[in-house]
Coordinates of C-alpha atoms and ligand atoms in Angstrom, one line a residue:
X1 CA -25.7 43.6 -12.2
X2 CA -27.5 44.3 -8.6
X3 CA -30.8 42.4 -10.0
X4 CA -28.2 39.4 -10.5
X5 CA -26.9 39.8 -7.1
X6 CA -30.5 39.9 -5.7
X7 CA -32.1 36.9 -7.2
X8 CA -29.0 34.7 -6.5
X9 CA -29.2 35.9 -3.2
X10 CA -33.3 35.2 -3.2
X11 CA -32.0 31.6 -5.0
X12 CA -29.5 31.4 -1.4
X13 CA -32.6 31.6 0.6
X14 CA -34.9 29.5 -0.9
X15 CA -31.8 26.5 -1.2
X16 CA -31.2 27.6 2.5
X17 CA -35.2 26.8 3.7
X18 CA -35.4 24.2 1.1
X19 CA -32.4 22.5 2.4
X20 CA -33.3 23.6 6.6
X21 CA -36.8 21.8 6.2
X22 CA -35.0 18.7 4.4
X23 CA -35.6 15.2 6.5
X24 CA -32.1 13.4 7.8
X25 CA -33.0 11.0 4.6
X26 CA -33.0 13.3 2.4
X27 CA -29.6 15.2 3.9
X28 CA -28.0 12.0 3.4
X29 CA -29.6 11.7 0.1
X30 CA -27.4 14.7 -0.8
X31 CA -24.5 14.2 1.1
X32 CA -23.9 10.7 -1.4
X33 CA -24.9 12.5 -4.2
X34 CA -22.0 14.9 -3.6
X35 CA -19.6 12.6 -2.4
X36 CA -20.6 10.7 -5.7
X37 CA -19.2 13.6 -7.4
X38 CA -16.0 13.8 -6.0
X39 CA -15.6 10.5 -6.7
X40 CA -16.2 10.4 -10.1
X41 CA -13.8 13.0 -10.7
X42 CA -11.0 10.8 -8.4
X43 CA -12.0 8.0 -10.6
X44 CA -11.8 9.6 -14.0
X45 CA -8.1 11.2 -12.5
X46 CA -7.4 6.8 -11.9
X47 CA -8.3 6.2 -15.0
X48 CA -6.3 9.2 -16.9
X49 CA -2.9 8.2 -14.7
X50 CA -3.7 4.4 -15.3
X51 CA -3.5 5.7 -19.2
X52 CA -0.6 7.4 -18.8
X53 CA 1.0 4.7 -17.4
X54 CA 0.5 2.2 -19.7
X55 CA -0.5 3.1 -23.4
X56 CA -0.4 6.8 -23.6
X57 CA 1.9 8.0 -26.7
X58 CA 4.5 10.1 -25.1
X59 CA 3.5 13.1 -26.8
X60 CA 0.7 13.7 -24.1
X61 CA 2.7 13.6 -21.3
X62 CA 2.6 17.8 -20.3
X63 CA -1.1 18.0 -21.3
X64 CA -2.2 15.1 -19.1
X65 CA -0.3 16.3 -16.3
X66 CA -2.7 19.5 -16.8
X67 CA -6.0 17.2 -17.1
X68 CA -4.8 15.6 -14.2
X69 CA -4.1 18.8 -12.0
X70 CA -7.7 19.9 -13.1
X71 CA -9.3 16.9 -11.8
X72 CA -7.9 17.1 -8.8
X73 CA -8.0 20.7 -7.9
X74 CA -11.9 20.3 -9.0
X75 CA -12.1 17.2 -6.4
X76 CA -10.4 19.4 -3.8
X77 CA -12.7 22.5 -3.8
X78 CA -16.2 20.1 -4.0
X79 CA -14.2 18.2 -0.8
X80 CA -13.7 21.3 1.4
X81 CA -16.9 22.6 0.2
X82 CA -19.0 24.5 3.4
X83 CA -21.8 23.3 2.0
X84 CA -21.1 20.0 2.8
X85 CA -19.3 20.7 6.0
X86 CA -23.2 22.1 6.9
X87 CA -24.9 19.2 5.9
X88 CA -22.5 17.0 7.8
X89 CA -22.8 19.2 10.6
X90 CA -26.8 18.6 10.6
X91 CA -26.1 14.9 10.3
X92 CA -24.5 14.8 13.5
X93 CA -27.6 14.2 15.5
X94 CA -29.0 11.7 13.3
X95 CA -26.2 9.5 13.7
X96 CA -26.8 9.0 17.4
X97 CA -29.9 7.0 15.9
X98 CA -28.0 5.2 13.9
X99 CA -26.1 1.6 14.9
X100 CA -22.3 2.6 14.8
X101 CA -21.2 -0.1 12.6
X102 CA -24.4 0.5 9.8
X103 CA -23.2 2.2 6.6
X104 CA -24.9 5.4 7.2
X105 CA -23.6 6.3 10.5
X106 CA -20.2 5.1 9.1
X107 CA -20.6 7.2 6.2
X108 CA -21.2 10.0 8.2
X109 CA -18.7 9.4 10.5
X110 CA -15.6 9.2 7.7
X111 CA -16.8 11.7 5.2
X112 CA -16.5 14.2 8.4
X113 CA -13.2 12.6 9.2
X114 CA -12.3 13.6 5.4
X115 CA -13.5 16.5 5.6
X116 CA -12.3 18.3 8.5
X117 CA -9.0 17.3 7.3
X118 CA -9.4 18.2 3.5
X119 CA -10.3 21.9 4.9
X120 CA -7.2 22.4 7.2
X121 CA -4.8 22.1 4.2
X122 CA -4.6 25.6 2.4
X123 CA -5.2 25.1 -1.4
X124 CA -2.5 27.4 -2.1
X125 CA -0.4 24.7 0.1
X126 CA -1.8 21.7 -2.1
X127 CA -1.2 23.5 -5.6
X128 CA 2.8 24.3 -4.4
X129 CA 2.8 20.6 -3.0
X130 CA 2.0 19.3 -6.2
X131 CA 4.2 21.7 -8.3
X132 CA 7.5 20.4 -5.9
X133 CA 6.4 16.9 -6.2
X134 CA 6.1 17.2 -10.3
X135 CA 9.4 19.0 -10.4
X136 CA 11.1 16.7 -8.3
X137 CA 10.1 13.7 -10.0
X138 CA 10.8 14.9 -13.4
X139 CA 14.6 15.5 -11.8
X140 CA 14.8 12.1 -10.3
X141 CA 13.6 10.7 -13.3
X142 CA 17.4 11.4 -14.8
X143 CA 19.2 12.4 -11.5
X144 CA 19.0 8.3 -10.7
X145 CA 20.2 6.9 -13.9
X146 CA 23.4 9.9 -13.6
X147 CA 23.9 9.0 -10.0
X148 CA 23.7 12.6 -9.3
X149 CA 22.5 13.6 -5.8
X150 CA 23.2 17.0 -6.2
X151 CA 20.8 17.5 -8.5
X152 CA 18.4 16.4 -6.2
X153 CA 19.7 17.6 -3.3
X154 CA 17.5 21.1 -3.2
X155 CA 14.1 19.2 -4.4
X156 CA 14.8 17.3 -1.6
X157 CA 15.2 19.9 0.8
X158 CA 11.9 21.2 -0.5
X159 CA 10.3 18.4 -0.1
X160 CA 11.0 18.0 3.6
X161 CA 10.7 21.8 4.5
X162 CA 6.9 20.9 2.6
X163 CA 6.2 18.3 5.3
X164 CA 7.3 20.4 8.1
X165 CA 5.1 22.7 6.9
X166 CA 2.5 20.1 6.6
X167 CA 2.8 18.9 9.9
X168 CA 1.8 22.6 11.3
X169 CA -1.5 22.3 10.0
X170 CA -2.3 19.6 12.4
X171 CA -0.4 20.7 15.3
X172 CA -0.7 20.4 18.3
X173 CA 1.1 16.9 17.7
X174 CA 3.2 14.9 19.9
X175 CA 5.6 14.7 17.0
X176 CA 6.4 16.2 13.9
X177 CA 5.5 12.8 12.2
X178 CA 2.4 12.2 13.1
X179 CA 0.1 14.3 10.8
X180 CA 2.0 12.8 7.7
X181 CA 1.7 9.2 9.7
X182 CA -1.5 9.9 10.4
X183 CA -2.7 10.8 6.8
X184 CA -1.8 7.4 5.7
X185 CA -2.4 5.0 8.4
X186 CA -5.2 6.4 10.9
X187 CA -4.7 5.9 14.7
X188 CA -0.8 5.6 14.3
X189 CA 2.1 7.8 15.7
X190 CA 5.6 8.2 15.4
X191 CA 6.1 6.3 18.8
X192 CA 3.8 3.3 18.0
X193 CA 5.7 2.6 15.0
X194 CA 8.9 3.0 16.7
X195 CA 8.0 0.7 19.3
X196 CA 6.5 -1.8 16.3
X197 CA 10.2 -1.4 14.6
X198 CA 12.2 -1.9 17.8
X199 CA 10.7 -5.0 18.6
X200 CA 10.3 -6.6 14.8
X201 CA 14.4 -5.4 14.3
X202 CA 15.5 -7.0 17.7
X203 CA 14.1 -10.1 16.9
X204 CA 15.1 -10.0 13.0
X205 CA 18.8 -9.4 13.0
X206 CA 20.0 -12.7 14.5
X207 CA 17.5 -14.4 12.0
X208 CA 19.3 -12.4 9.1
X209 CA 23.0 -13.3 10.7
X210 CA 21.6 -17.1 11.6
X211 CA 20.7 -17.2 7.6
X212 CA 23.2 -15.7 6.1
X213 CA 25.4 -17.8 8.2
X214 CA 23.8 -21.3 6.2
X215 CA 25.4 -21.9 2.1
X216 CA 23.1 -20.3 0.0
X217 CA 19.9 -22.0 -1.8
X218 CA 20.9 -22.0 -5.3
X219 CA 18.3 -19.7 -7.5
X220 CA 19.9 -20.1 -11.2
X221 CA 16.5 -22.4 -12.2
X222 CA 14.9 -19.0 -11.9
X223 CA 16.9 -17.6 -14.1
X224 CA 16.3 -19.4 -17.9
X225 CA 14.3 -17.8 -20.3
X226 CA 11.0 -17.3 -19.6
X227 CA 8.8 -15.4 -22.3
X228 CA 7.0 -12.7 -21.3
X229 CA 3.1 -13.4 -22.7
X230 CA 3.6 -16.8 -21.3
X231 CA 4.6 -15.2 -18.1
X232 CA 1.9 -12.6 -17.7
X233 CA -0.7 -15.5 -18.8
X234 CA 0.5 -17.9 -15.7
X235 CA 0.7 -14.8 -13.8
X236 CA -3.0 -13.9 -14.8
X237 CA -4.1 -17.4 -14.5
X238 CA -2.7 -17.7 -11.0
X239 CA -4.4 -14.4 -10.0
X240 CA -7.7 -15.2 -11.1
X241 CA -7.6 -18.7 -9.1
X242 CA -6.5 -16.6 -6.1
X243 CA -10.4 -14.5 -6.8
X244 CA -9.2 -11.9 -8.9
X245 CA -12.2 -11.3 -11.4
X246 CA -11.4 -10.6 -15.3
X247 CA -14.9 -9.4 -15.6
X248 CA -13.9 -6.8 -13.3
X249 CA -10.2 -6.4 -13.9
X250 CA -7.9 -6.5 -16.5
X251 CA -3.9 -7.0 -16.4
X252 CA -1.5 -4.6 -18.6
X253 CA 2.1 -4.0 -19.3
X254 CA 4.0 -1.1 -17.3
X255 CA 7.1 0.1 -16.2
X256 CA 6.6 0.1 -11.9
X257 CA 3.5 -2.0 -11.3
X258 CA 0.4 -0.5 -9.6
X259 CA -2.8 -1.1 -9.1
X260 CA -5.9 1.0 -10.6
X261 CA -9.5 1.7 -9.5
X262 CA -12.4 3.7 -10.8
X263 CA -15.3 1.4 -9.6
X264 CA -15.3 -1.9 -7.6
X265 CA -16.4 -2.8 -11.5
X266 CA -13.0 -1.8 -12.9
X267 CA -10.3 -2.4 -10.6
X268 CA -7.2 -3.0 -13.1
X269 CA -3.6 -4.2 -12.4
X270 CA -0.2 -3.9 -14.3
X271 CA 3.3 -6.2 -14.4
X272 CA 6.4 -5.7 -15.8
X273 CA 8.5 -9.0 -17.2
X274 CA 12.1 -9.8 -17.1
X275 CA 12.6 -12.8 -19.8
X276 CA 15.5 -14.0 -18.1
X277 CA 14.2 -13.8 -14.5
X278 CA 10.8 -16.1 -13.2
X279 CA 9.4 -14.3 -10.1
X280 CA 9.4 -10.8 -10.9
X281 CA 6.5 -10.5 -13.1
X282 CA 4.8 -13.4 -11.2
X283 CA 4.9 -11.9 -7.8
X284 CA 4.4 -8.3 -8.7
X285 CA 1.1 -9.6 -10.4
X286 CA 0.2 -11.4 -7.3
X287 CA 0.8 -8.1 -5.0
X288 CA -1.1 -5.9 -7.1
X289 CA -4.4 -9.2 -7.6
X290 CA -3.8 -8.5 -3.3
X291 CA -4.7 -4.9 -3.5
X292 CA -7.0 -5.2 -6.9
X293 CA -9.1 -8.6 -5.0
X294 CA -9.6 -6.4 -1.7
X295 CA -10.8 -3.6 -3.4
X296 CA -13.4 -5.7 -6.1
X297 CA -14.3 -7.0 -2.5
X298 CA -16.1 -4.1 -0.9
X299 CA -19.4 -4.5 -0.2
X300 CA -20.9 -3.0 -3.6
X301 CA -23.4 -0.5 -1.4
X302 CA -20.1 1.6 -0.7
X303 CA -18.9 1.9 -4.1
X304 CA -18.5 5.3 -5.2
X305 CA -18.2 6.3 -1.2
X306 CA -15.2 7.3 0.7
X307 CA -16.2 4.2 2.8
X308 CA -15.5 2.4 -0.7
X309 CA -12.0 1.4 -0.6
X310 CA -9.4 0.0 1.7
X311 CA -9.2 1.1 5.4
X312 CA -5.6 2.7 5.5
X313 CA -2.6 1.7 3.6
X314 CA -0.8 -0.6 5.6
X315 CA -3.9 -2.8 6.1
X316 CA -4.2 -2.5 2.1
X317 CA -0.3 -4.0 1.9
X318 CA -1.8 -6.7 4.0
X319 CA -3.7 -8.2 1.3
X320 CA -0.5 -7.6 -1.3
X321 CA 1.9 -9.2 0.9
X322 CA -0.5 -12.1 2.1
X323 CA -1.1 -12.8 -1.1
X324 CA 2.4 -12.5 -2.8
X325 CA 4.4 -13.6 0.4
X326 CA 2.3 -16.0 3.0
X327 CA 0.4 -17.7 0.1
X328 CA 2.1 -16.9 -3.0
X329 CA 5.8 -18.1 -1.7
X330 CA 4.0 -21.1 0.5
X331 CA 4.5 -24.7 -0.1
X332 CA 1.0 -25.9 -0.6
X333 CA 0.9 -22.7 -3.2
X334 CA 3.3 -24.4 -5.0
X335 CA 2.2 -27.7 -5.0
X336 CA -0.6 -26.7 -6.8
X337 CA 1.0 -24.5 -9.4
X338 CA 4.3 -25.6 -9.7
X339 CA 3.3 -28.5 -12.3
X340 CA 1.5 -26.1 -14.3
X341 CA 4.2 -23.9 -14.1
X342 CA 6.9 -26.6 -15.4
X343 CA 4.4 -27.3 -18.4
X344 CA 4.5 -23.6 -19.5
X345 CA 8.7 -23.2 -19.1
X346 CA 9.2 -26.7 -19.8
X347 CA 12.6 -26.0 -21.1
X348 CA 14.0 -23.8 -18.5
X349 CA 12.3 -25.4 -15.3
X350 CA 12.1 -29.3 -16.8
X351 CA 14.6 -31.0 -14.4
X352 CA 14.2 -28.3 -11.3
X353 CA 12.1 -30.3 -8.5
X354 CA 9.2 -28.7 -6.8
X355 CA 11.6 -28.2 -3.3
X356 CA 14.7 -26.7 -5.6
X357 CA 12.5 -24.0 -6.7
X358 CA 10.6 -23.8 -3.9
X359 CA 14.1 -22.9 -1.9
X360 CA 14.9 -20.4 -4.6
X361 CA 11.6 -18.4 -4.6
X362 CA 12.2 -17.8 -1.1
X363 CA 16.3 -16.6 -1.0
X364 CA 17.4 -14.8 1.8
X365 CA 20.0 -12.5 1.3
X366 CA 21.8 -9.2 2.3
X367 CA 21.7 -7.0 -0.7
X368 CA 20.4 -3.3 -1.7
X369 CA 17.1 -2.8 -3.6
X370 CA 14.4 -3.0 -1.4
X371 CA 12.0 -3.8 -3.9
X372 CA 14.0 -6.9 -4.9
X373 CA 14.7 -7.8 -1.6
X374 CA 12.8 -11.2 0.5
X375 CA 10.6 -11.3 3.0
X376 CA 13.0 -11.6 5.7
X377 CA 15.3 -8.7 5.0
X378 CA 12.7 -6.3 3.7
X379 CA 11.4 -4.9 6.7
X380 CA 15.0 -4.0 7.5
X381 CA 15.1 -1.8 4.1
X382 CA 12.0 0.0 5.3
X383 CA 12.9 0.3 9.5
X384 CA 16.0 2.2 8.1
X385 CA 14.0 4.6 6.2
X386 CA 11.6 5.1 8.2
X387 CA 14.7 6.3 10.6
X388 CA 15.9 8.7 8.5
X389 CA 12.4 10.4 7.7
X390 CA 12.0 11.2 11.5
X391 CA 15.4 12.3 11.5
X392 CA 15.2 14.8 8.4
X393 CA 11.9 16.1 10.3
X394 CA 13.4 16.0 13.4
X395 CA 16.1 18.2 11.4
X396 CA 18.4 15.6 13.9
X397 CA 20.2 15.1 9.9
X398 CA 20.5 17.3 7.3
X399 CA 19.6 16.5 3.5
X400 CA 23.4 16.8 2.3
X401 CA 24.2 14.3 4.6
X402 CA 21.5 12.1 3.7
X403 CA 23.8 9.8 1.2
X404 CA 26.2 8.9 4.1
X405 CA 23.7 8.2 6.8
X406 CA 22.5 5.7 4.2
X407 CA 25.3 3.9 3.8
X408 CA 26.2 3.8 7.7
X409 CA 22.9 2.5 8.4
X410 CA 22.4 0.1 5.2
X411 CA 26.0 -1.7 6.8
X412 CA 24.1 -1.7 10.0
X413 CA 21.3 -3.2 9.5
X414 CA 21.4 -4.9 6.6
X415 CA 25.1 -5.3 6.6
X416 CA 25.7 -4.4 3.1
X417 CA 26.2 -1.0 1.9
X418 CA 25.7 0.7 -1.9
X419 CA 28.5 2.3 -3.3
X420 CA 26.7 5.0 -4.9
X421 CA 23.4 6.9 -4.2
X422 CA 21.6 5.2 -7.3
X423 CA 21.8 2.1 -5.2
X424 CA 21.3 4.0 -2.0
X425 CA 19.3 6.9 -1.4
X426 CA 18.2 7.6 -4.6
X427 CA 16.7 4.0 -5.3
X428 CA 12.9 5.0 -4.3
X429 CA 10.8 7.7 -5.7
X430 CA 9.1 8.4 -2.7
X431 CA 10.7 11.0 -1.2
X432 CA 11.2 12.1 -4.8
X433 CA 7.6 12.5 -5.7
X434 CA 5.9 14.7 -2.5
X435 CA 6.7 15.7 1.1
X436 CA 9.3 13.8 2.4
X437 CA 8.0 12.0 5.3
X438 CA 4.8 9.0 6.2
X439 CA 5.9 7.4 3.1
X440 CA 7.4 4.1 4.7
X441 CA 6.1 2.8 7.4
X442 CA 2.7 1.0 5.5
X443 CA 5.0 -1.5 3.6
X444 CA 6.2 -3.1 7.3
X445 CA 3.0 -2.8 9.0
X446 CA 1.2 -4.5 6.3
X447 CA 3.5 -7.4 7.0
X448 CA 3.1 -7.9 10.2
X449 CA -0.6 -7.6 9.7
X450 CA -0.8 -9.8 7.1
X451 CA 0.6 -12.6 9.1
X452 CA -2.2 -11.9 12.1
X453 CA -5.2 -12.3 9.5
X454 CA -3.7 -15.2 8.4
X455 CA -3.4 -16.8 11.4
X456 CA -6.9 -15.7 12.6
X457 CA -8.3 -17.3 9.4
X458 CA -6.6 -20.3 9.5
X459 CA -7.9 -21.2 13.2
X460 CA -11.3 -20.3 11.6
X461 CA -10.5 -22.3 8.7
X462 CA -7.7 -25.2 9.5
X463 CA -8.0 -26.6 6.6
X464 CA -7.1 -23.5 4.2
X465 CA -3.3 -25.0 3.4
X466 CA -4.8 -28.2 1.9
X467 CA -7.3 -26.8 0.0
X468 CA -4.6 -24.5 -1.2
X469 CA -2.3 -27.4 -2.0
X470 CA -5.2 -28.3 -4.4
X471 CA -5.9 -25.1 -6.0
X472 CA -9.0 -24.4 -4.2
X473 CA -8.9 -20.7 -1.9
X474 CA -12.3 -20.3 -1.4
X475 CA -12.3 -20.8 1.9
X476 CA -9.4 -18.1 2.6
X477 CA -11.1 -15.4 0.3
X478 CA -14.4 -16.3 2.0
X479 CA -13.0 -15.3 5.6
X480 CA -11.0 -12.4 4.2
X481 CA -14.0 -10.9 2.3
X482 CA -16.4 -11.6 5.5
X483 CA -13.9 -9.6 8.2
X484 CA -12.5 -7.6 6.1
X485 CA -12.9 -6.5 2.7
X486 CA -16.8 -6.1 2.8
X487 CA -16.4 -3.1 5.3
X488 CA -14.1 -1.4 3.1
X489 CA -13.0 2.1 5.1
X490 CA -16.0 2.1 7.9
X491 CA -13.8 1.2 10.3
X492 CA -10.0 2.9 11.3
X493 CA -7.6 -0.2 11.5
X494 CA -6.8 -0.9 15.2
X495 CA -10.8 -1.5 14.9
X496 CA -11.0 -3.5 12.3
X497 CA -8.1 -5.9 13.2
X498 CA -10.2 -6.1 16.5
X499 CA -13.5 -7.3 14.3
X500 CA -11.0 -9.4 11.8
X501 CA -8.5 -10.9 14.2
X502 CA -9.3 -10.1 18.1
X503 CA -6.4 -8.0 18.7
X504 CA -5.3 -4.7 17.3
X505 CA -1.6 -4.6 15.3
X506 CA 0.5 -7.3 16.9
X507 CA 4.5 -8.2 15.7
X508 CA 4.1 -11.8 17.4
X509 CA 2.2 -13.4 15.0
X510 CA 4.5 -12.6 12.0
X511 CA 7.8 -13.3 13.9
X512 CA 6.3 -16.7 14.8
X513 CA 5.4 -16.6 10.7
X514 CA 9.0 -16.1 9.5
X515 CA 10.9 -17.9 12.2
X516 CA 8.7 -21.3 11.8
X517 CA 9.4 -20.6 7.6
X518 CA 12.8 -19.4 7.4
X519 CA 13.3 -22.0 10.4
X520 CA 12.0 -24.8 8.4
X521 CA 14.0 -23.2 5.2
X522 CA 17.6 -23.1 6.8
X523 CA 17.3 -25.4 9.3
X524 CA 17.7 -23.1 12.2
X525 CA 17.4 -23.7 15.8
X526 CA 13.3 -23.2 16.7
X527 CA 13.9 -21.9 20.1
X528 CA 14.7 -18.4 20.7
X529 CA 13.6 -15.2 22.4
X530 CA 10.3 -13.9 21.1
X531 CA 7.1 -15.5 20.5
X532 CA 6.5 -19.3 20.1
X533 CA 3.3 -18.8 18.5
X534 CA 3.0 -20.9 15.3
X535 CA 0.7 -20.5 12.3
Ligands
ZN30 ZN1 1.6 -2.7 -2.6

């Protein structure tokens, strides 16, 4: 036993010179090599969850949920490793020789970034995060269905006390938000988001009342039959001319469409179909070919880095929502694919014009799903949630009196209120499935930033909405690859929208986006406070 003890210590010693007298090449040689492995276990994780999602037997639900836990717990330790905390330390200096914006010192840079914040999150915290999150989802699961808030009344509670306690491993924070804020999109606060909000919802309502004040569009052509493998073949068709590649991607049936990555070779993507509805297999195909084309995008000398994927996840609902929203519900989109579209449903969308169905694909109305709700009211679903996070934190409301602050803010805002909780606050898993808090917040700003990249590519590219209007988006991938996917995660947002679009996160351009659409759409009055920019 003590000769064991002495040769691994001798073994210690000799890794210890061996890795002292190592050459900065050679420390960075091993600092991708062991980032390599804690990919490879996230990516075989990805790849076990994308399975469970879509063609696992039920049978294996409680034994993948242990793979699963394994995968990641193994990911964890290699992540908060001191090893590589050491060799990151000794890579400090080396990156002062290094350009700031060359994939070594940006490696460098974020795998630190990673790490020091892997490390300050007790494993014991992680495990009993997980176990909560498991539990409460498993509750939700039914408690949904059985309109019971009750039952999920205590997970809840849980899952907020879990973000409080969260939060404290970051502090000293301006507020209690930030941390869980931060984790998600990097560089943003409570108070920058509130200011975002404020602005975006004072300039939102009277659009809402000034719509809803106009009759209705009528949407029944969207709602013939529509069979689903024709549905998920247009869908995939449409995706692929958008610069989705099959070689690199595939498209399969789920329940609650997501996207899946375990290389920038396999980045795969899921849709659900509703026979008797067009749009939402179409344009949850089109959201997840956003995220799935950004991340087959990356330059491939990142893959298998942490610089490998998307830069936060508000920038990554950028290319979902610019994709299924500012392209995907445009015009010149549909000019292109609407013809094709009428040949596939001949019988349900035969004697619907290109305008009629235009019109209906892009429905404003007050109503209580976020997910199924447009572009315009949307943000208003996720302002109001983003609300009541802070509050729960802020412990300004308590979790039993979550269901009716709901409702009072839902008439506010949105001016329709659910009359249950399965409608209300039960309707999203997020606060159902982790710490209650930094969930929101990514959907909104991924709007708003969608529409600034857009309108920084189109004065690169005028021409992008012809060349749409003929099936050609070459020229928008090209400029979106060029400024933004290629650098995957080297740079936080706020610096990358700088690079991409000369300004960091600005409400402007998308205000001008909806109110020259929706203005257009309902024939609204064009002048009003707020920006006059137009795209
Ligand atoms: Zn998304």
């Amino acid at each position: 036993m003590v000769e064991e003890t002495e040769q691994s210590d001798i073994q210690k010693a000799v890794e210890a010179k061996r890795t002292k007298a190592a050459s900065p090449e050679q420390k960075l040689a091993e600092l991708k090599r062991r980032l390599l492995e804690i990919s490879g276990l996230t990516a075989a994780g990805s790849l076990l969850s994308w399975d469970q999602a879509t063609y696992m037997p039920k049978g294996g639900g409680a034994t993948r949920g242990r793979h699963l836990a394994l995968l990641s717990a193994l990911a964890h330790e290699k992540s908060i490793d001191p090893a590589l905390g050491k060799l990151l330390d000794d890579l400090l200096p080396y990156t002062d020789t290094l350009a700031y914006d060359s994939d070594e010192a940006s490696l460098i840079r974020v795998a630190r970034r990673d790490f020091e914040r892997a490390r300050k999150v007790p494993a014991g915290f992680t495990a009993r995060a997980s176990a909560a999150a498991a539990a409460s989802y498993d509750a939700w699961v039914c408690a949904r269905p059985q309109n019971d808030f009750a039952a999920m009344r205590p997970h809840l509670e849980e899952a907020v006390e879990l973000a409080r306690e969260y939060a404290e491993f970051f502090a000293p924070y301006e507020h209690i938000a930030d941390p869980l804020i931060e984790a998600a999109e990097e560089g943003m606060t409570a108070a920058r988001v509130r200011t975002l909000f404020s602005e975006l919802r004072r300039e939102l309502l009277p659009i809402v009342q000034a719509i809803c004040d106009q009759p209705a569009p009528d949407d029944s052509c969207l709602k013939g039959y529509f069979a689903e493998t024709a549905q998920l073949d247009f869908s995939l068709r449409a995706a692929r001319s958008i610069g989705y590649d099959t070689d690199r991607g595939r498209l399969d049936k789920t329940r609650h469409p997501f996207t899946s990555k375990t290389s920038s070779g396999d980045v795969r993507i899921t849709a659900r179909a509703n026979e008797n509805h067009f749009g939402d297999a179409f344009f949850s195909a089109l959201h997840e070919a956003g995220h799935a084309i950004y991340e087959q995008s990356v330059a491939p000398a990142l893959d298998g880095t942490p610089l490998g994927s998307g830069a936060s996840a508000g920038v990554h609902e950028s290319q979902s929502r610019l994709w299924e929203n500012l392209i995907g519900r445009s015009l010149v989109f549909w000019e292109h694919f609407y013809p094709l579209l009428r040949d596939t449903f001949p019988n349900a969308l035969g004697s619907t014009s290109l305008e009629t169905f235009y019109r209906a694909v892009n429905k404003v109305e007050r109503s209580l799903i976020r997910t199924d709700a447009d572009e315009v009211t949307y943000n208003l679903h996720i302002m109001m949630r983003f609300g009541l996070e802070l509050d729960l934190l802020e412990g300004r409301i308590e979790v039993k009196d979550l269901p009716e602050a709901w409702r009072a803010r839902m008439q506010e805002d949105v001016g329709i209120a659910p009359k249950d909780d399965r409608d209300g606050c039960l309707q999203d898993v997020h606060w159902y499935c982790g710490m209650a808090g930094g969930a929101f917040q990514s959907y909104t700003i991924g709007n708003i930033l969608s529409a600034q990249l857009y309108q920084a590519a189109l004065e690169a590219a005028p021409d992008i909405p012809r060349e749409i209007a003929r099936g050609d988006f070459g020229a928008l991938y090209g400029w979106l690859r060029e400024n933004l996917y290629r650098h995957g995660r080297k740079f936080k947002p706020d610096e990358l929208m700088i690079r991409a679009a000369g300004a960091p996160l600005s409400v402007a351009p998308y205000i001008a986006y909806l109110r020259k659409k929706y203005g257009e759409l309902y024939a609204l009055p064009q002048s009003g406070q707020g920006s006059k920019d137009s795209i």
